[in-house]
Amino acid sequence: GINMNYMEFLDYTDKYDCPIILVEGTRSLPEGDRHCLAAIGERLVKELPNAIFRTGNAEGADEAFAEGIKKIDPARLQYVLPYPKHRKMKIEECSYKIALSEMPSVAEERAVYHTKTASPEYISMLEKRDKIPMLNSKSRYILRDTIKVIGAAEAALAPATIGIFYENIENPMKGGTGHTIRVCKQQGIPIILKKEWMNW
């Protein structure tokens, strides 16, 4: 990742009319850190009036960031979901939401390609997903993570501008968060990890 201080982050996002900021991370969020994520969500939504905040609506870090944003302006939250009713209770009516299954198949195929390139460990799962229902549901989560980054023009979803992550310290590159970070790197999208933004 790159070390970006808060001023550099503001300068970077300022170049975009409507920056799309990914806010997400591990499900296993220590309770003691939860308020930090909500606080940065709240601060960014106040200080970046044109920004849209994109999340995958998982429990843990995704939810904590979203809590802070929701407090100020839930209409600027954008949820990219594995399936339409995913954790529906957590989403305000005015927030934008779109599920993988609501996108044209060309968007999914593109996501499959970028998922395989970023995380070869998912290749066999993706190739067997049409035959094995359990793999199909697992695939949806990982493809959703890819689409959060690359967007889907067919669904009017722009690519992410920058990603702010609360990663797992022991193994930052594991699971969906690690995969999303790899896709950002592959797409040349800057990422900011917690040791950096927690100092903001």
mmCIF file of C-alpha atoms in Angstrom:
data_model
loop_
_atom_site.group_PDB
_atom_site.id
_atom_site.type_symbol
_atom_site.label_atom_id
_atom_site.label_comp_id
_atom_site.label_asym_id
_atom_site.label_seq_id
_atom_site.Cartn_x
_atom_site.Cartn_y
_atom_site.Cartn_z
ATOM 1 C CA GLY A 1 0.000 0.000 0.000
ATOM 2 C CA ILE A 2 0.992 3.619 -0.034
ATOM 3 C CA ASN A 3 1.282 5.686 3.068
ATOM 4 C CA MET A 4 -1.047 8.568 2.609
ATOM 5 C CA ASN A 5 -1.566 11.120 5.304
ATOM 6 C CA TYR A 6 -4.892 12.869 5.675
ATOM 7 C CA MET A 7 -3.919 15.950 3.646
ATOM 8 C CA GLU A 8 -2.666 13.765 0.788
ATOM 9 C CA PHE A 9 -5.881 11.779 0.934
ATOM 10 C CA LEU A 10 -7.935 14.983 0.656
ATOM 11 C CA ASP A 11 -5.782 16.202 -2.260
ATOM 12 C CA TYR A 12 -6.203 12.883 -4.025
ATOM 13 C CA THR A 13 -9.979 12.636 -3.654
ATOM 14 C CA ASP A 14 -10.336 16.320 -4.535
ATOM 15 C CA LYS A 15 -9.322 15.533 -8.124
ATOM 16 C CA TYR A 16 -12.619 13.673 -8.586
ATOM 17 C CA ASP A 17 -16.055 15.272 -8.925
ATOM 18 C CA CYS A 18 -17.598 12.344 -7.096
ATOM 19 C CA PRO A 19 -14.965 10.160 -5.444
ATOM 20 C CA ILE A 20 -16.085 6.631 -4.613
ATOM 21 C CA ILE A 21 -14.490 5.539 -1.387
ATOM 22 C CA LEU A 22 -14.465 1.886 -0.436
ATOM 23 C CA VAL A 23 -14.821 1.454 3.331
ATOM 24 C CA GLU A 24 -14.506 -2.103 4.506
ATOM 25 C CA GLY A 25 -12.546 -4.784 6.249
ATOM 26 C CA THR A 26 -12.472 -7.902 8.332
ATOM 27 C CA ARG A 27 -15.546 -9.406 9.964
ATOM 28 C CA SER A 28 -13.567 -10.111 13.144
ATOM 29 C CA LEU A 29 -13.464 -6.525 14.365
ATOM 30 C CA PRO A 30 -12.326 -6.116 17.985
ATOM 31 C CA GLU A 31 -15.104 -4.362 19.930
ATOM 32 C CA GLY A 32 -12.607 -1.782 21.212
ATOM 33 C CA ASP A 33 -11.880 -0.527 17.681
ATOM 34 C CA ARG A 34 -15.472 -0.250 16.512
ATOM 35 C CA HIS A 35 -15.818 3.421 17.508
ATOM 36 C CA CYS A 36 -12.709 4.373 15.454
ATOM 37 C CA LEU A 37 -14.315 3.066 12.266
ATOM 38 C CA ALA A 38 -17.632 4.766 12.963
ATOM 39 C CA ALA A 39 -15.783 8.004 13.785
ATOM 40 C CA ILE A 40 -13.739 8.029 10.561
ATOM 41 C CA GLY A 41 -16.918 7.245 8.582
ATOM 42 C CA GLU A 42 -18.658 10.177 10.216
ATOM 43 C CA ARG A 43 -15.735 12.521 9.687
ATOM 44 C CA LEU A 44 -15.255 11.639 6.010
ATOM 45 C CA VAL A 45 -18.922 12.024 5.143
ATOM 46 C CA LYS A 46 -18.861 15.516 6.700
ATOM 47 C CA GLU A 47 -15.580 16.608 5.146
ATOM 48 C CA LEU A 48 -16.113 15.148 1.666
ATOM 49 C CA PRO A 49 -19.572 16.392 0.665
ATOM 50 C CA ASN A 50 -19.328 14.954 -2.882
ATOM 51 C CA ALA A 51 -18.066 11.508 -1.965
ATOM 52 C CA ILE A 52 -19.999 8.249 -2.166
ATOM 53 C CA PHE A 53 -19.053 5.485 0.286
ATOM 54 C CA ARG A 54 -19.188 1.915 -0.997
ATOM 55 C CA THR A 55 -19.453 -1.135 1.224
ATOM 56 C CA GLY A 56 -20.289 -4.823 1.021
ATOM 57 C CA ASN A 57 -22.541 -4.798 4.110
ATOM 58 C CA ALA A 58 -20.684 -7.560 5.966
ATOM 59 C CA GLU A 59 -20.721 -7.627 9.749
ATOM 60 C CA GLY A 60 -17.656 -6.293 11.541
ATOM 61 C CA ALA A 61 -15.672 -3.546 9.830
ATOM 62 C CA ASP A 62 -18.068 -2.845 6.918
ATOM 63 C CA GLU A 63 -20.909 -2.302 9.329
ATOM 64 C CA ALA A 64 -18.898 -0.115 11.719
ATOM 65 C CA PHE A 65 -17.735 2.257 8.952
ATOM 66 C CA ALA A 66 -21.317 2.423 7.641
ATOM 67 C CA GLU A 67 -22.677 3.293 11.102
ATOM 68 C CA GLY A 68 -20.729 6.544 11.127
ATOM 69 C CA ILE A 69 -21.722 7.438 7.564
ATOM 70 C CA LYS A 70 -25.398 6.580 8.190
ATOM 71 C CA LYS A 71 -25.493 8.926 11.142
ATOM 72 C CA ILE A 72 -24.811 11.887 8.845
ATOM 73 C CA ASP A 73 -26.103 10.923 5.400
ATOM 74 C CA PRO A 74 -27.257 7.380 4.608
ATOM 75 C CA ALA A 75 -28.111 8.467 1.048
ATOM 76 C CA ARG A 76 -24.377 8.564 0.289
ATOM 77 C CA LEU A 77 -23.867 4.910 1.183
ATOM 78 C CA GLN A 78 -23.693 2.486 -1.713
ATOM 79 C CA TYR A 79 -24.103 -1.215 -1.026
ATOM 80 C CA VAL A 80 -22.812 -3.865 -3.425
ATOM 81 C CA LEU A 81 -24.420 -7.113 -2.292
ATOM 82 C CA PRO A 82 -23.883 -10.798 -3.028
ATOM 83 C CA TYR A 83 -27.665 -11.283 -3.326
ATOM 84 C CA PRO A 84 -30.612 -8.850 -3.083
ATOM 85 C CA LYS A 85 -31.798 -9.434 0.483
ATOM 86 C CA HIS A 86 -28.328 -9.693 2.050
ATOM 87 C CA ARG A 87 -28.553 -8.325 5.651
ATOM 88 C CA LYS A 88 -31.423 -6.117 4.512
ATOM 89 C CA MET A 89 -32.231 -4.932 8.044
ATOM 90 C CA LYS A 90 -28.915 -3.079 8.126
ATOM 91 C CA ILE A 91 -29.629 -0.931 5.078
ATOM 92 C CA GLU A 92 -31.541 2.342 5.183
ATOM 93 C CA GLU A 93 -34.217 2.846 2.528
ATOM 94 C CA CYS A 94 -32.458 5.852 1.003
ATOM 95 C CA SER A 95 -29.104 4.115 0.534
ATOM 96 C CA TYR A 96 -28.254 2.831 -2.931
ATOM 97 C CA LYS A 97 -28.027 -0.939 -3.237
ATOM 98 C CA ILE A 98 -27.366 -3.376 -6.042
ATOM 99 C CA ALA A 99 -26.798 -7.123 -5.967
ATOM 100 C CA LEU A 100 -24.625 -9.222 -8.216
ATOM 101 C CA SER A 101 -27.704 -11.045 -9.542
ATOM 102 C CA GLU A 102 -29.214 -7.734 -10.665
ATOM 103 C CA MET A 103 -26.297 -6.995 -12.992
ATOM 104 C CA PRO A 104 -25.967 -8.127 -16.609
ATOM 105 C CA SER A 105 -24.007 -11.370 -16.987
ATOM 106 C CA VAL A 106 -21.231 -9.524 -18.828
ATOM 107 C CA ALA A 107 -20.473 -7.648 -15.577
ATOM 108 C CA GLU A 108 -20.256 -10.948 -13.710
ATOM 109 C CA GLU A 109 -17.997 -12.493 -16.368
ATOM 110 C CA ARG A 110 -15.636 -9.521 -16.128
ATOM 111 C CA ALA A 111 -15.609 -9.915 -12.342
ATOM 112 C CA VAL A 112 -14.773 -13.618 -12.749
ATOM 113 C CA TYR A 113 -11.782 -12.724 -14.914
ATOM 114 C CA HIS A 114 -10.407 -10.124 -12.479
ATOM 115 C CA THR A 115 -11.072 -12.377 -9.481
ATOM 116 C CA LYS A 116 -9.032 -15.202 -11.012
ATOM 117 C CA THR A 117 -6.181 -12.840 -11.857
ATOM 118 C CA ALA A 118 -6.035 -11.236 -8.410
ATOM 119 C CA SER A 119 -6.591 -14.432 -6.379
ATOM 120 C CA PRO A 120 -5.764 -17.623 -8.292
ATOM 121 C CA GLU A 121 -6.807 -19.659 -5.215
ATOM 122 C CA TYR A 122 -10.439 -18.997 -6.229
ATOM 123 C CA ILE A 123 -10.127 -20.341 -9.786
ATOM 124 C CA SER A 124 -11.426 -23.849 -9.091
ATOM 125 C CA MET A 125 -14.280 -22.548 -6.936
ATOM 126 C CA LEU A 126 -15.358 -20.200 -9.739
ATOM 127 C CA GLU A 127 -15.097 -22.895 -12.380
ATOM 128 C CA LYS A 128 -17.258 -25.341 -10.402
ATOM 129 C CA ARG A 129 -19.789 -22.810 -9.166
ATOM 130 C CA ASP A 130 -22.468 -23.693 -11.696
ATOM 131 C CA LYS A 131 -22.474 -27.330 -10.624
ATOM 132 C CA ILE A 132 -22.174 -26.974 -6.835
ATOM 133 C CA PRO A 133 -24.721 -24.730 -5.055
ATOM 134 C CA MET A 134 -22.510 -24.135 -2.007
ATOM 135 C CA LEU A 135 -19.649 -22.937 -4.218
ATOM 136 C CA ASN A 136 -22.078 -20.759 -6.097
ATOM 137 C CA SER A 137 -23.091 -18.942 -2.931
ATOM 138 C CA LYS A 138 -19.453 -18.567 -1.799
ATOM 139 C CA SER A 139 -18.506 -17.264 -5.250
ATOM 140 C CA ARG A 140 -21.109 -14.519 -4.995
ATOM 141 C CA TYR A 141 -19.315 -12.992 -2.019
ATOM 142 C CA ILE A 142 -15.923 -12.948 -3.678
ATOM 143 C CA LEU A 143 -17.290 -11.679 -7.024
ATOM 144 C CA ARG A 144 -19.161 -8.985 -5.099
ATOM 145 C CA ASP A 145 -15.795 -7.942 -3.605
ATOM 146 C CA THR A 146 -14.286 -7.648 -7.087
ATOM 147 C CA ILE A 147 -17.204 -5.573 -8.395
ATOM 148 C CA LYS A 148 -16.931 -3.214 -5.407
ATOM 149 C CA VAL A 149 -13.533 -2.258 -6.842
ATOM 150 C CA ILE A 150 -13.866 -2.484 -10.620
ATOM 151 C CA GLY A 151 -17.484 -1.318 -10.807
ATOM 152 C CA ALA A 152 -19.856 -2.363 -13.579
ATOM 153 C CA ALA A 153 -20.566 0.179 -16.288
ATOM 154 C CA GLU A 154 -23.644 -1.817 -17.363
ATOM 155 C CA ALA A 155 -25.159 -1.220 -13.927
ATOM 156 C CA ALA A 156 -23.967 2.419 -13.799
ATOM 157 C CA LEU A 157 -21.473 1.508 -11.086
ATOM 158 C CA ALA A 158 -18.240 3.483 -11.405
ATOM 159 C CA PRO A 159 -14.914 1.950 -10.323
ATOM 160 C CA ALA A 160 -13.700 2.789 -6.818
ATOM 161 C CA THR A 161 -11.467 5.849 -6.430
ATOM 162 C CA ILE A 162 -9.635 4.731 -3.293
ATOM 163 C CA GLY A 163 -10.028 2.049 -0.617
ATOM 164 C CA ILE A 164 -9.892 2.426 3.163
ATOM 165 C CA PHE A 165 -9.444 -0.925 4.890
ATOM 166 C CA TYR A 166 -9.532 -2.330 8.381
ATOM 167 C CA GLU A 167 -7.496 -5.443 7.709
ATOM 168 C CA ASN A 168 -6.693 -8.440 9.885
ATOM 169 C CA ILE A 169 -3.269 -7.690 11.392
ATOM 170 C CA GLU A 170 -2.081 -11.333 11.645
ATOM 171 C CA ASN A 171 -2.944 -12.057 8.050
ATOM 172 C CA PRO A 172 -3.966 -8.927 6.140
ATOM 173 C CA MET A 173 -4.158 -10.659 2.770
ATOM 174 C CA LYS A 174 -6.521 -13.459 3.727
ATOM 175 C CA GLY A 175 -10.194 -13.834 2.828
ATOM 176 C CA GLY A 176 -12.418 -11.289 1.149
ATOM 177 C CA THR A 177 -10.573 -8.248 2.507
ATOM 178 C CA GLY A 178 -7.208 -9.494 1.237
ATOM 179 C CA HIS A 179 -8.781 -10.287 -2.108
ATOM 180 C CA THR A 180 -10.320 -6.794 -2.360
ATOM 181 C CA ILE A 181 -6.926 -5.225 -1.548
ATOM 182 C CA ARG A 182 -5.290 -7.311 -4.314
ATOM 183 C CA VAL A 183 -7.936 -6.244 -6.839
ATOM 184 C CA CYS A 184 -7.316 -2.574 -5.891
ATOM 185 C CA LYS A 185 -3.575 -3.043 -6.435
ATOM 186 C CA GLN A 186 -4.209 -4.768 -9.751
ATOM 187 C CA GLN A 187 -6.417 -1.862 -10.875
ATOM 188 C CA GLY A 188 -3.993 0.809 -9.641
ATOM 189 C CA ILE A 189 -6.443 2.044 -6.992
ATOM 190 C CA PRO A 190 -4.695 3.412 -3.886
ATOM 191 C CA ILE A 191 -5.380 1.644 -0.605
ATOM 192 C CA ILE A 192 -5.092 2.951 2.919
ATOM 193 C CA LEU A 193 -4.633 0.416 5.686
ATOM 194 C CA LYS A 194 -5.527 0.903 9.319
ATOM 195 C CA LYS A 195 -2.088 1.815 10.659
ATOM 196 C CA GLU A 196 -2.285 4.807 8.360
ATOM 197 C CA TRP A 197 -5.856 6.093 8.688
ATOM 198 C CA MET A 198 -6.021 5.425 12.413
ATOM 199 C CA ASN A 199 -3.476 8.253 12.752
ATOM 200 C CA TRP A 200 -5.684 10.701 10.898
#
